Amino acid sequence: MENKNEYLMGDDHKINRRKAIGGLGIGIAAMTVGPVFNVAAAPPAAAGLEDPTAKYPKPPFNEQKQPWPGLAGKMNPRPDHGETSYKGSGRLTGRKALITGGDSGMGRAAAIAYAREGADVAINYLPDEEPDAKEVIELIKKEGRIAVAIPGDLREEAFCKRLVNEAVKGLGGLDILVNNAARQQTRESILDLSAEDFDATMKTNVYAPFWLTKAALPHLKPGSVIIATTSVQATDPSGELFDYAQTKAANTAYVRSLAKQLAPKGIRVNGVAPGPIWTPLQVSGGATMEKLKNFGGDTPFGRPGQPAELGSIYVQLASSDASYSTGQVYGAAGGSGQP
Ligand code: NAD
Ligand code: MG
């Protein structure tokens, strides 16, 4: 774990760590003279204290391009989905989750975190993503949880229905639905955006959650949750993401409307609105090369987020501890954007 993180974080981080250890020394020295400065009761620096500005790689990133939908395993640097870092504490024991786009990115981070919190997990992904999906299935099984892999294209209503049925069958029920899959392709001008493009984005990002929700609802008992991955694009859209941004605004409205509708049934609906996160979506046509090279550089943290940094948000929204939260959108955008 140590090695992997050091690889991910690069040399800057190692220097920062040394500085941090040096800083700890000063802290200890200060504590020894505590009575004089009245800091005897000051707690030692927590072992898990991490500087978010230095935790992960910063731009510039190497140019890279993959065919849609892309693989996390082929990205440079490889994204961190919490494979070696996420520690569970039984927050979702016995729960049953279906996560779309669970092979990579935020969906994978949620899948790993859910399994480590004690949930059984079904993931959906496109057949081309089998190599990423296999890794996730192995990680879920390693936790001793049921892992169900259901590849298929969400743009088909019939598949969405089958997906829910197979997940329910494989898991023995369903109480967490995470509508996370999405299509994002940049087009500089609306004139370059074909009706087929527009349709594919709408089908994946708007129709699929609608179809999946209808299919899942009869299985969801009180206490169940639905989580949507929306985006800062819902409220601060980029010019070159005209179709995608509209779908993310739709996802946010989905959360706020459905939460009201399902509250009396005891089903909570919440959303996660990420900022720039280092995932295959961005290197397979989701960002221009110029944007990719400086990805996340314009956030106050000066870097993109890693999927691992959002896993705990999906856990929190699914957990019964959050029982008074519904219709909420939780942002994670490195200091910029509005959820
Ligand atoms: P990702 O590429 O890892 O995940 C997207 C997933 O969508 C893919 O893995 C794929 O399995 C799935 N998918 C796409 N089209 C599909 C189809 N037709 N049928 C079945 N599955 C399909 O990228 P990600 O960034 O983790 O994306 C997850 C969510 O996060 C998306 O909703 C995206 O809009 C949102 N988001 C991402 C960012 C970011 O910067 N990466 C920012 C804001 C919001
Ligand atoms: Mg993927």
mmCIF file of N, CA and C in Angstrom, residues 215-319:
data_model
loop_
_atom_site.group_PDB
_atom_site.id
_atom_site.type_symbol
_atom_site.label_atom_id
_atom_site.label_comp_id
_atom_site.label_asym_id
_atom_site.label_seq_id
_atom_site.Cartn_x
_atom_site.Cartn_y
_atom_site.Cartn_z
ATOM 1 N N ALA A 215 -37.849 -0.321 -12.677
ATOM 2 C CA ALA A 215 -37.685 -1.769 -12.493
ATOM 3 C C ALA A 215 -37.314 -2.111 -11.048
ATOM 4 N N ALA A 216 -36.556 -1.230 -10.406
ATOM 5 C CA ALA A 216 -36.065 -1.541 -9.054
ATOM 6 C C ALA A 216 -37.105 -1.278 -7.969
ATOM 7 N N LEU A 217 -37.935 -0.282 -8.193
ATOM 8 C CA LEU A 217 -38.835 0.190 -7.137
ATOM 9 C C LEU A 217 -39.661 -0.906 -6.451
ATOM 10 N N PRO A 218 -40.256 -1.838 -7.205
ATOM 11 C CA PRO A 218 -41.041 -2.880 -6.536
ATOM 12 C C PRO A 218 -40.221 -3.725 -5.548
ATOM 13 N N HIS A 219 -38.896 -3.699 -5.680
ATOM 14 C CA HIS A 219 -38.041 -4.505 -4.790
ATOM 15 C C HIS A 219 -37.543 -3.716 -3.579
ATOM 16 N N LEU A 220 -37.692 -2.385 -3.604
ATOM 17 C CA LEU A 220 -37.067 -1.552 -2.574
ATOM 18 C C LEU A 220 -37.986 -1.383 -1.358
ATOM 19 N N LYS A 221 -37.541 -1.914 -0.238
ATOM 20 C CA LYS A 221 -38.317 -1.810 1.004
ATOM 21 C C LYS A 221 -37.957 -0.500 1.720
ATOM 22 N N PRO A 222 -38.776 -0.073 2.690
ATOM 23 C CA PRO A 222 -38.410 1.119 3.461
ATOM 24 C C PRO A 222 -36.995 0.974 4.024
ATOM 25 N N GLY A 223 -36.227 2.057 3.951
ATOM 26 C CA GLY A 223 -34.818 2.006 4.377
ATOM 27 C C GLY A 223 -33.873 1.882 3.198
ATOM 28 N N SER A 224 -34.436 1.533 2.039
ATOM 29 C CA SER A 224 -33.603 1.424 0.837
ATOM 30 C C SER A 224 -33.208 2.826 0.356
ATOM 31 N N VAL A 225 -32.169 2.858 -0.479
ATOM 32 C CA VAL A 225 -31.708 4.153 -0.998
ATOM 33 C C VAL A 225 -31.436 4.091 -2.489
ATOM 34 N N ILE A 226 -31.600 5.240 -3.111
ATOM 35 C CA ILE A 226 -31.180 5.419 -4.505
ATOM 36 C C ILE A 226 -30.171 6.562 -4.502
ATOM 37 N N ILE A 227 -29.070 6.349 -5.207
ATOM 38 C CA ILE A 227 -28.032 7.384 -5.295
ATOM 39 C C ILE A 227 -27.733 7.634 -6.768
ATOM 40 N N ALA A 228 -27.683 8.903 -7.151
ATOM 41 C CA ALA A 228 -27.343 9.255 -8.529
ATOM 42 C C ALA A 228 -26.007 9.977 -8.536
ATOM 43 N N THR A 229 -25.189 9.694 -9.548
ATOM 44 C CA THR A 229 -23.991 10.516 -9.721
ATOM 45 C C THR A 229 -24.348 11.616 -10.705
ATOM 46 N N THR A 230 -24.395 12.845 -10.202
ATOM 47 C CA THR A 230 -24.633 13.986 -11.067
ATOM 48 C C THR A 230 -23.280 14.663 -11.288
ATOM 49 N N SER A 231 -23.189 15.977 -11.315
ATOM 50 C CA SER A 231 -21.904 16.618 -11.620
ATOM 51 C C SER A 231 -21.986 18.116 -11.357
ATOM 52 N N VAL A 232 -20.823 18.741 -11.211
ATOM 53 C CA VAL A 232 -20.804 20.207 -11.187
ATOM 54 C C VAL A 232 -21.301 20.751 -12.529
ATOM 55 N N GLN A 233 -21.259 19.897 -13.560
ATOM 56 C CA GLN A 233 -21.766 20.314 -14.886
ATOM 57 C C GLN A 233 -23.259 20.661 -14.837
ATOM 58 N N ALA A 234 -23.953 20.163 -13.831
ATOM 59 C CA ALA A 234 -25.385 20.470 -13.705
ATOM 60 C C ALA A 234 -25.593 21.957 -13.432
ATOM 61 N N THR A 235 -24.645 22.547 -12.712
ATOM 62 C CA THR A 235 -24.813 23.945 -12.302
ATOM 63 C C THR A 235 -23.787 24.873 -12.932
ATOM 64 N N ASP A 236 -22.692 24.323 -13.457
ATOM 65 C CA ASP A 236 -21.637 25.150 -14.066
ATOM 66 C C ASP A 236 -21.159 24.459 -15.350
ATOM 67 N N PRO A 237 -22.032 24.410 -16.360
ATOM 68 C CA PRO A 237 -21.727 23.606 -17.544
ATOM 69 C C PRO A 237 -20.618 24.176 -18.424
ATOM 70 N N SER A 238 -19.824 23.283 -19.023
ATOM 71 C CA SER A 238 -18.788 23.674 -19.987
ATOM 72 C C SER A 238 -19.418 23.808 -21.367
ATOM 73 N N GLY A 239 -18.881 24.729 -22.162
ATOM 74 C CA GLY A 239 -19.411 24.952 -23.503
ATOM 75 C C GLY A 239 -19.355 23.718 -24.376
ATOM 76 N N GLU A 240 -18.292 22.915 -24.181
ATOM 77 C CA GLU A 240 -18.115 21.764 -25.090
ATOM 78 C C GLU A 240 -18.823 20.503 -24.591
ATOM 79 N N LEU A 241 -19.618 20.651 -23.512
ATOM 80 C CA LEU A 241 -20.364 19.478 -23.010
ATOM 81 C C LEU A 241 -21.867 19.775 -22.996
ATOM 82 N N PHE A 242 -22.340 20.339 -24.107
ATOM 83 C CA PHE A 242 -23.719 20.824 -24.218
ATOM 84 C C PHE A 242 -24.752 19.740 -23.902
ATOM 85 N N ASP A 243 -24.581 18.566 -24.475
ATOM 86 C CA ASP A 243 -25.574 17.495 -24.231
ATOM 87 C C ASP A 243 -25.387 16.893 -22.834
ATOM 88 N N TYR A 244 -24.139 16.600 -22.497
ATOM 89 C CA TYR A 244 -23.835 15.972 -21.198
ATOM 90 C C TYR A 244 -24.297 16.847 -20.033
ATOM 91 N N ALA A 245 -23.987 18.153 -20.112
ATOM 92 C CA ALA A 245 -24.342 19.047 -19.002
ATOM 93 C C ALA A 245 -25.851 19.030 -18.762
ATOM 94 N N GLN A 246 -26.621 18.984 -19.858
ATOM 95 C CA GLN A 246 -28.083 18.942 -19.687
ATOM 96 C C GLN A 246 -28.521 17.665 -18.975
ATOM 97 N N THR A 247 -27.838 16.567 -19.268
ATOM 98 C CA THR A 247 -28.229 15.313 -18.594
ATOM 99 C C THR A 247 -27.890 15.361 -17.107
ATOM 100 N N LYS A 248 -26.817 16.079 -16.775
ATOM 101 C CA LYS A 248 -26.429 16.143 -15.355
ATOM 102 C C LYS A 248 -27.396 17.045 -14.588
ATOM 103 N N ALA A 249 -27.887 18.101 -15.253
ATOM 104 C CA ALA A 249 -28.940 18.921 -14.629
ATOM 105 C C ALA A 249 -30.181 18.046 -14.419
ATOM 106 N N ALA A 250 -30.437 17.177 -15.385
ATOM 107 C CA ALA A 250 -31.575 16.248 -15.252
ATOM 108 C C ALA A 250 -31.353 15.307 -14.072
ATOM 109 N N ASN A 251 -30.118 14.833 -13.898
ATOM 110 C CA ASN A 251 -29.823 13.920 -12.784
ATOM 111 C C ASN A 251 -30.061 14.601 -11.430
ATOM 112 N N THR A 252 -29.689 15.868 -11.356
ATOM 113 C CA THR A 252 -29.902 16.616 -10.104
ATOM 114 C C THR A 252 -31.400 16.782 -9.840
ATOM 115 N N ALA A 253 -32.162 17.088 -10.882
ATOM 116 C CA ALA A 253 -33.613 17.231 -10.722
ATOM 117 C C ALA A 253 -34.256 15.874 -10.399
ATOM 118 N N TYR A 254 -33.703 14.818 -10.974
ATOM 119 C CA TYR A 254 -34.158 13.442 -10.663
ATOM 120 C C TYR A 254 -34.085 13.229 -9.144
ATOM 121 N N VAL A 255 -32.938 13.592 -8.563
ATOM 122 C CA VAL A 255 -32.734 13.395 -7.115
ATOM 123 C C VAL A 255 -33.763 14.190 -6.325
ATOM 124 N N ARG A 256 -33.912 15.464 -6.688
ATOM 125 C CA ARG A 256 -34.746 16.354 -5.860
ATOM 126 C C ARG A 256 -36.232 16.042 -6.003
ATOM 127 N N SER A 257 -36.628 15.604 -7.194
ATOM 128 C CA SER A 257 -38.040 15.259 -7.398
ATOM 129 C C SER A 257 -38.364 13.890 -6.783
ATOM 130 N N LEU A 258 -37.545 12.906 -7.136
ATOM 131 C CA LEU A 258 -37.834 11.538 -6.681
ATOM 132 C C LEU A 258 -37.770 11.423 -5.156
ATOM 133 N N ALA A 259 -36.894 12.210 -4.553
ATOM 134 C CA ALA A 259 -36.789 12.183 -3.084
ATOM 135 C C ALA A 259 -38.130 12.542 -2.459
ATOM 136 N N LYS A 260 -38.782 13.550 -3.024
ATOM 137 C CA LYS A 260 -40.089 13.972 -2.491
ATOM 138 C C LYS A 260 -41.132 12.881 -2.711
ATOM 139 N N GLN A 261 -41.085 12.282 -3.896
ATOM 140 C CA GLN A 261 -42.066 11.252 -4.233
ATOM 141 C C GLN A 261 -41.919 10.008 -3.359
ATOM 142 N N LEU A 262 -40.659 9.636 -3.074
ATOM 143 C CA LEU A 262 -40.431 8.361 -2.380
ATOM 144 C C LEU A 262 -40.260 8.495 -0.867
ATOM 145 N N ALA A 263 -40.180 9.715 -0.367
ATOM 146 C CA ALA A 263 -40.013 9.896 1.085
ATOM 147 C C ALA A 263 -41.108 9.184 1.880
ATOM 148 N N PRO A 264 -42.391 9.323 1.490
ATOM 149 C CA PRO A 264 -43.427 8.639 2.278
ATOM 150 C C PRO A 264 -43.282 7.117 2.274
ATOM 151 N N LYS A 265 -42.570 6.579 1.288
ATOM 152 C CA LYS A 265 -42.346 5.127 1.246
ATOM 153 C C LYS A 265 -41.100 4.734 2.043
ATOM 154 N N GLY A 266 -40.403 5.718 2.609
ATOM 155 C CA GLY A 266 -39.206 5.416 3.401
ATOM 156 C C GLY A 266 -37.991 5.116 2.546
ATOM 157 N N ILE A 267 -38.021 5.587 1.305
ATOM 158 C CA ILE A 267 -36.865 5.382 0.417
ATOM 159 C C ILE A 267 -36.187 6.735 0.201
ATOM 160 N N ARG A 268 -34.901 6.782 0.490
ATOM 161 C CA ARG A 268 -34.160 8.036 0.344
ATOM 162 C C ARG A 268 -33.480 8.100 -1.026
ATOM 163 N N VAL A 269 -33.410 9.323 -1.571
ATOM 164 C CA VAL A 269 -32.770 9.537 -2.874
ATOM 165 C C VAL A 269 -31.805 10.709 -2.750
ATOM 166 N N ASN A 270 -30.537 10.455 -2.993
ATOM 167 C CA ASN A 270 -29.529 11.513 -2.892
ATOM 168 C C ASN A 270 -28.572 11.444 -4.078
ATOM 169 N N GLY A 271 -27.768 12.495 -4.217
ATOM 170 C CA GLY A 271 -26.841 12.553 -5.347
ATOM 171 C C GLY A 271 -25.438 12.919 -4.912
ATOM 172 N N VAL A 272 -24.486 12.588 -5.775
ATOM 173 C CA VAL A 272 -23.096 12.993 -5.587
ATOM 174 C C VAL A 272 -22.732 13.837 -6.807
ATOM 175 N N ALA A 273 -22.156 15.003 -6.562
ATOM 176 C CA ALA A 273 -21.765 15.886 -7.665
ATOM 177 C C ALA A 273 -20.253 16.073 -7.662
ATOM 178 N N PRO A 274 -19.547 15.219 -8.415
ATOM 179 C CA PRO A 274 -18.087 15.354 -8.451
ATOM 180 C C PRO A 274 -17.661 16.534 -9.310
ATOM 181 N N GLY A 275 -16.465 17.040 -8.998
ATOM 182 C CA GLY A 275 -15.760 17.955 -9.893
ATOM 183 C C GLY A 275 -14.904 17.117 -10.818
ATOM 184 N N PRO A 276 -13.738 17.617 -11.237
ATOM 185 C CA PRO A 276 -12.890 16.840 -12.149
ATOM 186 C C PRO A 276 -12.244 15.648 -11.442
ATOM 187 N N ILE A 277 -12.603 14.448 -11.860
ATOM 188 C CA ILE A 277 -12.065 13.236 -11.224
ATOM 189 C C ILE A 277 -11.339 12.409 -12.293
ATOM 190 N N TRP A 278 -10.218 11.840 -11.889
ATOM 191 C CA TRP A 278 -9.324 11.118 -12.813
ATOM 192 C C TRP A 278 -9.909 9.736 -13.119
ATOM 193 N N THR A 279 -10.670 9.642 -14.212
ATOM 194 C CA THR A 279 -11.350 8.388 -14.576
ATOM 195 C C THR A 279 -11.280 8.162 -16.093
ATOM 196 N N PRO A 280 -11.584 6.934 -16.550
ATOM 197 C CA PRO A 280 -11.546 6.636 -17.987
ATOM 198 C C PRO A 280 -12.442 7.542 -18.824
ATOM 199 N N LEU A 281 -13.553 7.967 -18.243
ATOM 200 C CA LEU A 281 -14.482 8.854 -18.957
ATOM 201 C C LEU A 281 -13.763 10.065 -19.568
ATOM 202 N N GLN A 282 -12.758 10.561 -18.839
ATOM 203 C CA GLN A 282 -12.077 11.784 -19.270
ATOM 204 C C GLN A 282 -11.047 11.518 -20.357
ATOM 205 N N VAL A 283 -10.458 10.316 -20.380
ATOM 206 C CA VAL A 283 -9.389 10.038 -21.357
ATOM 207 C C VAL A 283 -9.925 9.322 -22.595
ATOM 208 N N SER A 284 -11.232 9.128 -22.659
ATOM 209 C CA SER A 284 -11.805 8.437 -23.829
ATOM 210 C C SER A 284 -12.821 9.337 -24.532
ATOM 211 N N GLY A 285 -12.484 10.612 -24.615
ATOM 212 C CA GLY A 285 -13.329 11.555 -25.360
ATOM 213 C C GLY A 285 -14.121 12.503 -24.486
ATOM 214 N N GLY A 286 -14.035 12.327 -23.167
ATOM 215 C CA GLY A 286 -14.811 13.180 -22.262
ATOM 216 C C GLY A 286 -14.201 14.551 -22.029
ATOM 217 N N ALA A 287 -12.897 14.668 -22.327
ATOM 218 C CA ALA A 287 -12.225 15.963 -22.149
ATOM 219 C C ALA A 287 -11.365 16.238 -23.377
ATOM 220 N N THR A 288 -11.196 17.508 -23.712
ATOM 221 C CA THR A 288 -10.274 17.848 -24.790
ATOM 222 C C THR A 288 -8.857 17.560 -24.288
ATOM 223 N N MET A 289 -7.922 17.341 -25.220
ATOM 224 C CA MET A 289 -6.550 17.019 -24.811
ATOM 225 C C MET A 289 -5.952 18.162 -23.983
ATOM 226 N N GLU A 290 -6.298 19.377 -24.363
ATOM 227 C CA GLU A 290 -5.788 20.548 -23.641
ATOM 228 C C GLU A 290 -6.271 20.517 -22.185
ATOM 229 N N LYS A 291 -7.551 20.220 -22.003
ATOM 230 C CA LYS A 291 -8.133 20.175 -20.660
ATOM 231 C C LYS A 291 -7.515 19.018 -19.866
ATOM 232 N N LEU A 292 -7.300 17.896 -20.556
ATOM 233 C CA LEU A 292 -6.782 16.699 -19.894
ATOM 234 C C LEU A 292 -5.377 16.930 -19.338
ATOM 235 N N LYS A 293 -4.563 17.629 -20.120
ATOM 236 C CA LYS A 293 -3.171 17.836 -19.696
ATOM 237 C C LYS A 293 -3.100 18.665 -18.414
ATOM 238 N N ASN A 294 -4.072 19.563 -18.260
ATOM 239 C CA ASN A 294 -4.101 20.399 -17.041
ATOM 240 C C ASN A 294 -5.279 20.008 -16.155
ATOM 241 N N PHE A 295 -5.665 18.731 -16.214
ATOM 242 C CA PHE A 295 -6.912 18.289 -15.566
ATOM 243 C C PHE A 295 -6.917 18.592 -14.065
ATOM 244 N N GLY A 296 -7.926 19.307 -13.629
ATOM 245 C CA GLY A 296 -8.068 19.634 -12.207
ATOM 246 C C GLY A 296 -7.179 20.774 -11.750
ATOM 247 N N GLY A 297 -6.328 21.282 -12.657
ATOM 248 C CA GLY A 297 -5.378 22.330 -12.282
ATOM 249 C C GLY A 297 -6.044 23.640 -11.904
ATOM 250 N N ASP A 298 -7.276 23.828 -12.354
ATOM 251 C CA ASP A 298 -7.950 25.097 -12.050
ATOM 252 C C ASP A 298 -8.812 25.024 -10.781
ATOM 253 N N THR A 299 -8.731 23.919 -10.045
ATOM 254 C CA THR A 299 -9.467 23.851 -8.774
ATOM 255 C C THR A 299 -8.589 24.461 -7.664
ATOM 256 N N PRO A 300 -9.182 24.888 -6.567
ATOM 257 C CA PRO A 300 -8.362 25.410 -5.463
ATOM 258 C C PRO A 300 -7.306 24.416 -4.960
ATOM 259 N N PHE A 301 -7.553 23.127 -5.053
ATOM 260 C CA PHE A 301 -6.531 22.144 -4.666
ATOM 261 C C PHE A 301 -5.471 21.954 -5.760
ATOM 262 N N GLY A 302 -5.745 22.450 -6.958
ATOM 263 C CA GLY A 302 -4.766 22.383 -8.036
ATOM 264 C C GLY A 302 -4.534 20.998 -8.598
ATOM 265 N N ARG A 303 -5.489 20.114 -8.402
ATOM 266 C CA ARG A 303 -5.346 18.741 -8.919
ATOM 267 C C ARG A 303 -6.723 18.128 -9.090
ATOM 268 N N PRO A 304 -6.810 17.068 -9.913
ATOM 269 C CA PRO A 304 -8.092 16.358 -9.995
ATOM 270 C C PRO A 304 -8.296 15.487 -8.762
ATOM 271 N N GLY A 305 -9.529 15.150 -8.508
ATOM 272 C CA GLY A 305 -9.812 14.176 -7.464
ATOM 273 C C GLY A 305 -9.570 12.775 -7.982
ATOM 274 N N GLN A 306 -9.385 11.840 -7.063
ATOM 275 C CA GLN A 306 -9.313 10.418 -7.408
ATOM 276 C C GLN A 306 -10.630 9.774 -6.962
ATOM 277 N N PRO A 307 -11.106 8.754 -7.693
ATOM 278 C CA PRO A 307 -12.360 8.112 -7.289
ATOM 279 C C PRO A 307 -12.364 7.708 -5.812
ATOM 280 N N ALA A 308 -11.214 7.294 -5.299
ATOM 281 C CA ALA A 308 -11.132 6.859 -3.886
ATOM 282 C C ALA A 308 -11.595 7.942 -2.920
ATOM 283 N N GLU A 309 -11.466 9.195 -3.349
ATOM 284 C CA GLU A 309 -11.819 10.298 -2.451
ATOM 285 C C GLU A 309 -13.333 10.495 -2.332
ATOM 286 N N LEU A 310 -14.087 9.731 -3.149
ATOM 287 C CA LEU A 310 -15.548 9.850 -3.115
ATOM 288 C C LEU A 310 -16.243 8.600 -2.587
ATOM 289 N N GLY A 311 -15.487 7.507 -2.437
ATOM 290 C CA GLY A 311 -16.099 6.240 -2.009
ATOM 291 C C GLY A 311 -16.904 6.393 -0.725
ATOM 292 N N SER A 312 -16.328 7.115 0.245
ATOM 293 C CA SER A 312 -16.997 7.241 1.545
ATOM 294 C C SER A 312 -18.282 8.057 1.444
ATOM 295 N N ILE A 313 -18.394 8.899 0.431
ATOM 296 C CA ILE A 313 -19.637 9.685 0.271
ATOM 297 C C ILE A 313 -20.780 8.750 -0.140
ATOM 298 N N TYR A 314 -20.476 7.824 -1.055
ATOM 299 C CA TYR A 314 -21.504 6.847 -1.466
ATOM 300 C C TYR A 314 -21.912 5.964 -0.288
ATOM 301 N N VAL A 315 -20.942 5.668 0.584
ATOM 302 C CA VAL A 315 -21.252 4.874 1.779
ATOM 303 C C VAL A 315 -22.167 5.669 2.704
ATOM 304 N N GLN A 316 -21.791 6.913 2.963
ATOM 305 C CA GLN A 316 -22.565 7.747 3.882
ATOM 306 C C GLN A 316 -24.020 7.874 3.404
ATOM 307 N N LEU A 317 -24.195 8.112 2.113
ATOM 308 C CA LEU A 317 -25.558 8.319 1.599
ATOM 309 C C LEU A 317 -26.371 7.019 1.637
ATOM 310 N N ALA A 318 -25.681 5.876 1.563
ATOM 311 C CA ALA A 318 -26.396 4.592 1.590
ATOM 312 C C ALA A 318 -26.685 4.129 3.013
ATOM 313 N N SER A 319 -25.866 4.598 3.948
ATOM 314 C CA SER A 319 -25.962 4.098 5.322
ATOM 315 C C SER A 319 -27.229 4.597 6.021
#
